[in-house]
Amino acid sequence: MNKHTILVTGGAGFIGSNFVHHCLMENDNVVVNLDKLTYAGNYDNLRQLSQNANHIFVRGDIADPSMVSALLEEHQPAAIVNFAAESHVDRSITGPDDFIQTNVVGSFNLLAATLKYWNDLPTADRAIFRFLHVSTDEVYGSLNEADPAFTETTPYAPNSPYSASKAASDHLVRAYHHTYGLPTLTTNCSNNYGPYQFPEKLIPLVIHNALKEVDLPIYGDGSNVRDWLYVSDHCRAILAVLASGRPGEVYNIGGNSEKTNLEVVRTICSILDQLAPRAGDASYASLITFVADRPGHDRRYAIDASKIRMELGWHPQETFASGIHKTVQWYLSHAAWVENVTSGNYQSWIETNYGARR
Ligand code: NAD
Ligand code: DAU
């Protein structure tokens, strides 16, 4: 087994690519990056690593058994971090099939291939190996205003095809530890934001639309609440769990930063008003438009991250104020990246999702 080699799946997506950059900043790590390059995966996110010998990119599907087994045999990783997923709730409502295929069948396939690989390792290597599954707070369902935040023992109550598919994969991970002893770790994280997020999710969509001076669509009345975490804090949390988390355990990760969607959008507008003012005196906030709600829209998510804080000493370094400022600045200075990812069939998704809401 190569003790410094990590197999990262989904490492061309938003969080995965941030994580790969993070890992490679630490000296000895070698990252084998397996990604199918769906609409959400973008090799441009990894462009700066094209000359880095410690980054090995492989285009492929986690649901392909022989390819995954061959990759494990070839690279002998000491850890696997599974980011690969279909991740957008709205797309899971209009087309759930891909979510079942990748999030459930793909995760199962990865676990099955990993178990075989792990069983064949020498005893000392088996003790060190880890399989870390990256999951979401959405598996716990929806909170009302006065409810306490989700803990690791909150019962699962997924409400969308996306969260149901992630819940299924979490259960498979749990079963592979309980039944076969595979040294798994599961992390359930709140909403991430930051560089390289595809502009179909709220924060990059609003920045993108604002700069184009088109409507900023807010589902329902904008009072739904999310707990926002800057992506590099999530990456640091995953590295902490990988290094020191206890096999078989679940760790919740959150930003301790609950905001209504309307607050988030108004904050972005006021930052843009300072950094990229519109012609005339109008604020970007005048583009805010309330549209038909998301079916089954979860009211509120909130994470109690005391377990990871107390066991592993992790806590977020960014506040929402500092993180959102950096994020808006990143999108302003990466117009070519935005242009590139919004060419192709981006427009047809916008029409599918927003056409019927107007
Ligand atoms: P993303 O949609 O930006 O990226 C997903 C990546 O997975 C893409 O690069 C895509 O090409 C790849 N992929 C999809 N299907 C694949 C397959 N079958 N085989 C190999 N690669 C495949 O997602 P993200 O927002 O970066 O989320 C990454 C992970 O973190 C997901 O598992 C998601 O459930 C979880 N998560 C996301 C958030 C969030 O706020 N974005 C919060 C908590 C947890
Ligand atoms: O909580 C973690 C989850 O966060 C992750 O597991 C998901 O992969 C990730 O996509 C995210 O899910 P959300 O559905 O919370 O994120 P999204 O950015 O799609 O929406 C955030 C909130 O903003 C949600 O209440 C819906 C609302 N929204 C979203 C869009 C795209 C709008 O009001 N208008 C929009 O146009």
Coordinates of C-alpha atoms and ligand atoms in Angstrom, one line a residue:
M1 CA 0.0 0.0 0.0
N2 CA 1.2 3.5 -0.8
K3 CA 0.9 5.3 2.5
H4 CA 0.7 8.8 0.9
T5 CA -1.7 7.9 -1.9
I6 CA -5.4 9.0 -1.6
L7 CA -8.0 8.0 -4.1
V8 CA -10.4 11.0 -4.4
T9 CA -13.7 10.5 -6.3
G10 CA -15.5 13.5 -7.7
G11 CA -12.4 15.6 -7.5
A12 CA -13.3 17.7 -10.5
G13 CA -16.4 19.0 -8.8
F14 CA -16.8 21.9 -6.4
I15 CA -15.8 20.5 -3.0
G16 CA -13.7 17.7 -4.5
S17 CA -11.5 20.1 -6.5
N18 CA -11.0 22.4 -3.5
F19 CA -10.1 19.3 -1.5
V20 CA -7.6 18.1 -4.1
H21 CA -5.8 21.5 -4.1
H22 CA -5.8 21.3 -0.3
C23 CA -4.3 17.8 -0.1
L24 CA -1.6 18.6 -2.6
M25 CA -0.4 21.6 -0.6
E26 CA 0.7 19.1 2.1
N27 CA 4.0 17.8 0.9
D28 CA 4.0 14.1 0.5
N29 CA 0.4 13.4 -0.7
V30 CA -0.3 11.8 -4.0
V31 CA -3.9 12.2 -5.2
V32 CA -5.5 9.8 -7.7
N33 CA -8.6 11.7 -8.9
L34 CA -11.4 9.6 -10.3
D35 CA -14.1 11.7 -11.9
K36 CA -16.8 11.0 -14.6
L37 CA -16.8 14.7 -15.6
T38 CA -20.5 15.1 -15.7
Y39 CA -21.9 18.6 -16.3
A40 CA -20.8 19.5 -12.7
G41 CA -17.3 18.2 -13.1
N42 CA -14.8 20.5 -14.8
Y43 CA -11.2 19.8 -15.6
D44 CA -10.6 23.6 -15.5
N45 CA -10.9 23.4 -11.7
L46 CA -7.7 21.4 -11.7
R47 CA -5.8 23.3 -14.5
Q48 CA -3.1 24.6 -12.1
L49 CA -2.2 21.0 -11.3
S50 CA -1.5 19.9 -14.8
Q51 CA 2.3 19.9 -14.2
N52 CA 2.0 18.4 -10.7
A53 CA 3.3 14.8 -10.7
N54 CA 1.5 14.1 -7.4
H55 CA -1.9 14.5 -9.1
I56 CA -3.1 11.7 -11.3
F57 CA -6.4 12.4 -13.1
V58 CA -8.5 9.5 -14.3
R59 CA -11.8 10.0 -16.1
G60 CA -14.2 7.2 -15.1
D61 CA -17.4 6.2 -13.3
I62 CA -17.5 5.0 -9.7
A63 CA -20.3 2.6 -10.8
D64 CA -17.8 0.7 -13.1
P65 CA -16.6 -2.3 -11.1
S66 CA -13.7 -3.5 -13.2
M67 CA -12.3 0.0 -13.7
V68 CA -12.5 0.8 -9.9
S69 CA -10.8 -2.5 -9.0
A70 CA -8.1 -2.0 -11.5
L71 CA -7.4 1.5 -10.2
L72 CA -7.1 0.3 -6.6
E73 CA -4.7 -2.5 -7.7
E74 CA -2.6 -0.1 -9.7
H75 CA -2.3 2.7 -7.1
Q76 CA -2.7 0.9 -3.8
P77 CA -4.2 3.9 -1.9
A78 CA -4.1 4.2 1.9
A79 CA -7.4 6.1 1.8
I80 CA -10.4 6.8 -0.3
V81 CA -12.5 10.0 -0.1
N82 CA -15.8 9.6 -1.9
F83 CA -17.2 13.0 -3.1
A84 CA -18.6 11.7 -6.4
A85 CA -22.3 12.3 -6.5
E86 CA -25.2 14.0 -8.2
S87 CA -25.6 16.9 -5.8
H88 CA -28.3 19.3 -6.9
V89 CA -31.7 19.0 -5.2
D90 CA -33.6 20.7 -8.0
R91 CA -32.1 18.3 -10.6
S92 CA -33.1 15.3 -8.4
I93 CA -36.7 16.6 -8.6
T94 CA -36.8 16.8 -12.4
G95 CA -34.7 13.7 -13.0
P96 CA -33.9 11.4 -10.1
D97 CA -32.5 8.4 -12.1
D98 CA -28.9 9.6 -12.2
F99 CA -29.0 10.2 -8.4
I100 CA -29.9 6.6 -7.8
Q101 CA -27.3 5.4 -10.3
T102 CA -24.3 7.4 -8.9
N103 CA -25.2 8.0 -5.3
V104 CA -26.6 4.6 -4.5
V105 CA -25.3 2.1 -7.1
G106 CA -22.0 3.9 -7.6
S107 CA -21.3 4.2 -3.8
F108 CA -22.2 0.5 -3.4
N109 CA -19.8 -0.5 -6.2
L110 CA -17.1 1.6 -4.6
L111 CA -17.6 -0.1 -1.2
A112 CA -17.7 -3.6 -2.8
A113 CA -14.4 -3.0 -4.7
T114 CA -12.8 -1.4 -1.6
L115 CA -13.7 -4.3 0.6
K116 CA -12.1 -6.7 -1.7
Y117 CA -9.0 -4.5 -2.0
W118 CA -8.8 -4.0 1.8
N119 CA -9.3 -7.8 2.6
D120 CA -6.2 -8.5 0.5
L121 CA -3.9 -6.0 2.2
P122 CA -1.3 -7.1 4.8
T123 CA -2.6 -6.8 8.4
A124 CA -0.6 -3.6 9.2
D125 CA -1.9 -1.8 6.1
R126 CA -5.5 -2.9 6.8
A127 CA -5.2 -1.2 10.2
I128 CA -4.2 2.1 8.6
F129 CA -6.6 2.2 5.6
R130 CA -9.7 4.5 5.7
F131 CA -12.8 4.9 3.5
L132 CA -14.3 8.3 4.0
H133 CA -17.7 9.0 2.7
V134 CA -18.7 12.6 2.2
S135 CA -22.4 13.2 2.9
T136 CA -24.8 15.9 3.7
D137 CA -27.0 17.3 6.6
E138 CA -30.0 16.9 4.3
V139 CA -30.3 13.2 5.3
Y140 CA -31.7 14.4 8.6
G141 CA -34.7 16.1 7.0
S142 CA -36.0 19.5 7.9
L143 CA -36.1 21.5 11.1
N144 CA -38.6 24.0 12.4
E145 CA -37.4 27.3 13.8
A146 CA -37.2 26.2 17.5
D147 CA -35.8 22.7 16.9
P148 CA -32.3 21.9 18.1
A149 CA -29.6 21.5 15.5
F150 CA -28.9 18.0 13.9
T151 CA -26.6 15.8 15.9
E152 CA -25.0 12.5 14.7
T153 CA -27.8 10.6 16.3
T154 CA -30.7 12.6 14.8
P155 CA -32.9 10.0 13.0
Y156 CA -32.7 10.0 9.2
A157 CA -35.7 11.6 7.4
P158 CA -34.6 12.5 3.9
N159 CA -37.2 14.5 1.9
S160 CA -35.9 14.8 -1.7
P161 CA -34.7 12.2 -4.1
Y162 CA -31.2 13.7 -3.7
S163 CA -31.2 13.4 0.1
A164 CA -32.8 9.9 0.0
S165 CA -30.1 8.7 -2.4
K166 CA -27.4 10.1 0.0
A167 CA -29.1 8.5 3.0
A168 CA -29.1 5.2 1.2
S169 CA -25.3 5.5 0.6
D170 CA -24.7 6.5 4.2
H171 CA -26.6 3.3 5.3
L172 CA -24.5 1.2 3.0
V173 CA -21.3 2.7 4.4
R174 CA -22.5 2.0 7.9
A175 CA -23.4 -1.6 7.0
Y176 CA -19.9 -2.2 5.4
H177 CA -18.3 -1.2 8.7
H178 CA -20.8 -3.1 10.9
T179 CA -20.8 -6.3 8.8
Y180 CA -17.4 -6.6 7.3
G181 CA -15.3 -4.3 9.6
L182 CA -14.3 -2.0 6.7
P183 CA -12.7 1.1 8.4
T184 CA -15.2 3.7 7.2
L185 CA -15.8 7.3 8.3
T186 CA -18.9 9.4 7.3
T187 CA -19.1 13.1 7.4
N188 CA -22.4 15.0 7.2
C189 CA -21.9 18.6 6.2
S190 CA -24.0 21.7 5.8
N191 CA -24.2 24.0 2.8
N192 CA -20.8 24.8 1.3
Y193 CA -19.9 27.9 -0.7
G194 CA -16.7 29.3 -2.2
P195 CA -14.5 29.0 -5.4
Y196 CA -15.4 26.6 -8.2
Q197 CA -19.1 26.1 -7.3
F198 CA -21.2 25.5 -10.4
P199 CA -23.6 28.4 -10.9
E200 CA -26.8 26.3 -10.4
K201 CA -26.5 26.5 -6.6
L202 CA -27.9 29.6 -4.8
I203 CA -24.8 31.6 -4.1
P204 CA -22.9 31.4 -7.5
L205 CA -26.2 31.6 -9.4
V206 CA -27.1 34.9 -7.7
I207 CA -23.6 36.3 -8.3
H208 CA -23.7 35.2 -12.0
N209 CA -27.3 36.5 -12.6
A210 CA -26.5 39.8 -10.8
L211 CA -23.5 40.5 -13.0
K212 CA -25.7 39.8 -16.0
E213 CA -28.4 42.1 -14.5
V214 CA -31.1 39.4 -14.8
D215 CA -33.6 38.2 -12.1
L216 CA -32.3 36.8 -8.8
P217 CA -34.8 34.0 -8.3
I218 CA -35.8 33.3 -4.6
Y219 CA -38.0 30.3 -4.0
G220 CA -41.1 30.9 -1.9
D221 CA -40.8 33.8 0.5
G222 CA -37.0 33.5 1.0
S223 CA -37.3 32.5 4.7
N224 CA -35.8 29.0 4.4
V225 CA -32.7 28.7 6.5
R226 CA -29.3 27.1 5.6
D227 CA -26.1 26.8 7.7
W228 CA -23.3 28.0 5.5
L229 CA -19.7 26.8 5.6
Y230 CA -16.8 28.1 3.5
V231 CA -15.5 25.2 1.4
S232 CA -11.9 25.3 2.7
D233 CA -13.2 24.8 6.3
H234 CA -15.0 21.7 5.0
C235 CA -11.7 20.4 3.4
R236 CA -9.9 20.9 6.7
A237 CA -12.6 19.1 8.5
I238 CA -12.3 16.1 6.1
L239 CA -8.6 16.0 6.6
A240 CA -9.0 16.0 10.4
V241 CA -11.5 13.2 10.2
L242 CA -9.3 11.2 7.9
A243 CA -6.2 11.6 10.2
S244 CA -7.9 11.1 13.6
G245 CA -11.5 10.1 13.2
R246 CA -12.6 6.8 14.8
P247 CA -13.5 4.0 12.2
G248 CA -17.2 3.4 12.0
E249 CA -18.0 6.9 13.3
V250 CA -20.1 9.7 11.9
Y251 CA -19.0 13.4 12.2
N252 CA -21.3 16.4 11.6
I253 CA -19.6 19.4 10.1
G254 CA -21.3 22.9 10.0
G255 CA -20.5 26.6 9.8
N256 CA -22.6 27.7 12.9
S257 CA -23.8 30.3 10.5
E258 CA -27.6 30.1 9.9
K259 CA -29.0 32.5 7.4
T260 CA -32.3 32.9 5.5
N261 CA -32.0 32.8 1.7
L262 CA -33.1 36.4 1.6
E263 CA -30.3 37.4 4.0
V264 CA -27.8 35.6 1.8
V265 CA -29.0 37.2 -1.4
R266 CA -29.2 40.7 0.1
T267 CA -25.6 40.3 1.4
I268 CA -24.3 39.3 -2.0
C269 CA -26.1 42.3 -3.5
S270 CA -24.6 44.7 -1.1
I271 CA -21.0 43.4 -1.6
L272 CA -21.5 43.6 -5.4
D273 CA -22.9 47.2 -5.0
Q274 CA -19.4 48.0 -3.5
L275 CA -17.2 46.0 -5.7
A276 CA -18.9 46.2 -9.1
P277 CA -21.5 49.0 -8.9
R278 CA -24.3 49.0 -11.6
A279 CA -24.6 52.0 -13.8
G280 CA -26.8 54.6 -12.2
D281 CA -27.7 54.3 -8.5
A282 CA -29.6 51.0 -8.6
S283 CA -28.7 48.3 -6.2
Y284 CA -28.5 44.7 -7.4
A285 CA -31.1 44.0 -4.8
S286 CA -33.7 45.5 -7.1
L287 CA -33.2 42.3 -9.3
I288 CA -34.6 40.1 -6.5
T289 CA -37.6 38.2 -7.8
F290 CA -39.8 35.7 -5.8
V291 CA -40.6 32.6 -7.8
A292 CA -42.6 29.4 -7.2
D293 CA -41.2 27.3 -4.4
R294 CA -39.2 24.1 -4.7
P295 CA -41.5 21.1 -4.2
G296 CA -40.9 19.6 -0.8
H297 CA -38.6 22.5 0.1
D298 CA -36.8 21.8 3.5
R299 CA -37.5 24.6 5.9
R300 CA -34.3 24.8 7.9
Y301 CA -31.0 22.9 8.3
A302 CA -28.6 23.5 11.3
I303 CA -25.6 21.4 12.4
D304 CA -24.4 20.7 15.9
A305 CA -20.7 20.3 15.3
S306 CA -19.7 19.7 18.9
K307 CA -18.5 16.1 18.3
I308 CA -15.8 17.1 15.7
R309 CA -14.9 20.1 17.7
M310 CA -14.4 18.2 20.9
E311 CA -12.8 15.0 19.5
L312 CA -10.7 16.5 16.7
G313 CA -10.3 20.2 17.6
W314 CA -11.8 21.4 14.3
H315 CA -13.8 24.6 14.0
P316 CA -14.4 26.9 11.0
Q317 CA -11.9 29.6 10.4
E318 CA -14.1 31.8 8.2
T319 CA -17.2 33.7 9.3
F320 CA -20.0 34.0 6.8
A321 CA -19.0 37.7 6.4
S322 CA -15.4 36.9 5.5
G323 CA -16.2 33.9 3.4
I324 CA -18.9 35.5 1.3
H325 CA -16.7 38.5 0.6
K326 CA -13.9 36.2 -0.6
T327 CA -16.4 34.2 -2.7
V328 CA -17.8 37.3 -4.5
Q329 CA -14.3 38.5 -5.2
W330 CA -13.3 35.1 -6.6
Y331 CA -16.2 35.1 -9.0
L332 CA -15.4 38.6 -10.1
S333 CA -11.9 37.7 -10.9
H334 CA -12.7 34.4 -12.6
A335 CA -15.1 35.6 -15.3
A336 CA -13.5 33.2 -17.9
W337 CA -14.1 30.2 -15.6
V338 CA -17.8 31.2 -15.2
E339 CA -18.1 31.8 -19.0
N340 CA -16.6 28.3 -19.7
V341 CA -18.9 26.4 -17.3
T342 CA -22.1 28.3 -18.4
S343 CA -21.6 27.5 -22.1
G344 CA -22.8 24.2 -23.3
N345 CA -26.2 23.0 -21.9
Y346 CA -26.3 25.3 -18.9
Q347 CA -29.0 27.4 -20.6
S348 CA -31.3 24.4 -21.1
W349 CA -31.1 23.6 -17.3
I350 CA -32.0 27.3 -16.5
E351 CA -35.0 27.0 -18.8
T352 CA -36.0 23.6 -17.3
N353 CA -35.8 24.8 -13.7
Y354 CA -36.9 28.4 -13.9
G355 CA -39.2 28.5 -17.0
A356 CA -42.1 26.9 -15.2
R357 CA -41.6 29.1 -12.0
R358 CA -42.1 32.4 -13.7
Ligands
NAD1 P1 -20.6 18.7 -7.5 O1 -21.9 18.3 -8.1 O2 -20.0 20.0 -7.6 O3 -19.5 17.6 -7.9 C1 -19.7 16.3 -8.1 C2 -18.5 15.6 -8.8 O4 -18.8 14.2 -8.9 C3 -18.4 16.2 -10.3 O5 -17.1 16.4 -10.6 C4 -18.9 15.0 -11.1 O6 -18.3 14.9 -12.4 C5 -18.5 13.8 -10.3 N1 -19.3 12.6 -10.5 C6 -20.7 12.6 -10.6 N2 -21.1 11.3 -10.9 C7 -19.9 10.5 -10.9 C8 -19.7 9.2 -11.1 N3 -20.7 8.3 -11.4 N4 -18.4 8.7 -11.1 C9 -17.4 9.6 -10.9 N5 -17.6 10.9 -10.7 C10 -18.8 11.4 -10.7 O7 -20.8 18.3 -5.9 P2 -20.2 19.0 -4.6 O8 -21.1 20.2 -4.3 O9 -18.8 19.3 -4.8 O10 -20.5 17.9 -3.6 C11 -19.5 16.9 -3.4 C12 -20.0 15.9 -2.4 O11 -20.2 16.6 -1.1 C13 -21.3 15.2 -2.7 O12 -21.2 13.9 -2.3 C14 -22.4 16.0 -2.0 O13 -23.4 15.1 -1.7 C15 -21.6 16.3 -0.7 N6 -22.0 17.6 0.0 C16 -22.1 18.7 -0.7 C17 -22.5 19.9 -0.1 C18 -22.6 21.2 -0.8 O14 -23.1 22.2 -0.2 N7 -22.2 21.3 -2.0 C19 -22.7 19.9 1.3 C20 -22.6 18.7 2.0 C21 -22.2 17.5 1.3
DAU2 O1 -27.2 21.1 3.1 C1 -26.2 20.5 2.2 C2 -26.7 20.6 0.8 O2 -26.6 21.9 0.4 C3 -25.9 19.7 -0.1 O3 -26.0 18.3 0.3 C4 -26.3 19.8 -1.6 O4 -25.5 19.1 -2.4 C5 -26.2 21.3 -1.9 O5 -26.6 21.5 -3.3 C6 -27.0 22.2 -1.0 O6 -28.4 21.9 -1.1 P1 -29.5 23.1 -1.1 O7 -30.7 22.7 -1.8 O8 -29.6 23.7 0.3 O9 -28.6 24.2 -2.0 P2 -29.1 25.2 -3.1 O10 -27.9 26.1 -3.4 O11 -29.7 24.5 -4.3 O12 -30.2 26.1 -2.4 C7 -30.0 26.8 -1.2 C8 -31.3 27.4 -0.8 O13 -31.6 28.4 -1.7 C9 -32.5 26.5 -0.8 O14 -33.3 26.8 0.3 C10 -33.2 26.7 -2.1 C11 -32.9 28.2 -2.3 N1 -32.8 28.6 -3.8 C12 -32.0 27.9 -4.6 C13 -31.8 28.2 -5.9 C14 -31.0 27.4 -6.8 C15 -33.5 29.7 -4.2 O15 -34.2 30.3 -3.5 N2 -33.4 30.0 -5.5 C16 -32.6 29.3 -6.4 O16 -32.5 29.7 -7.6

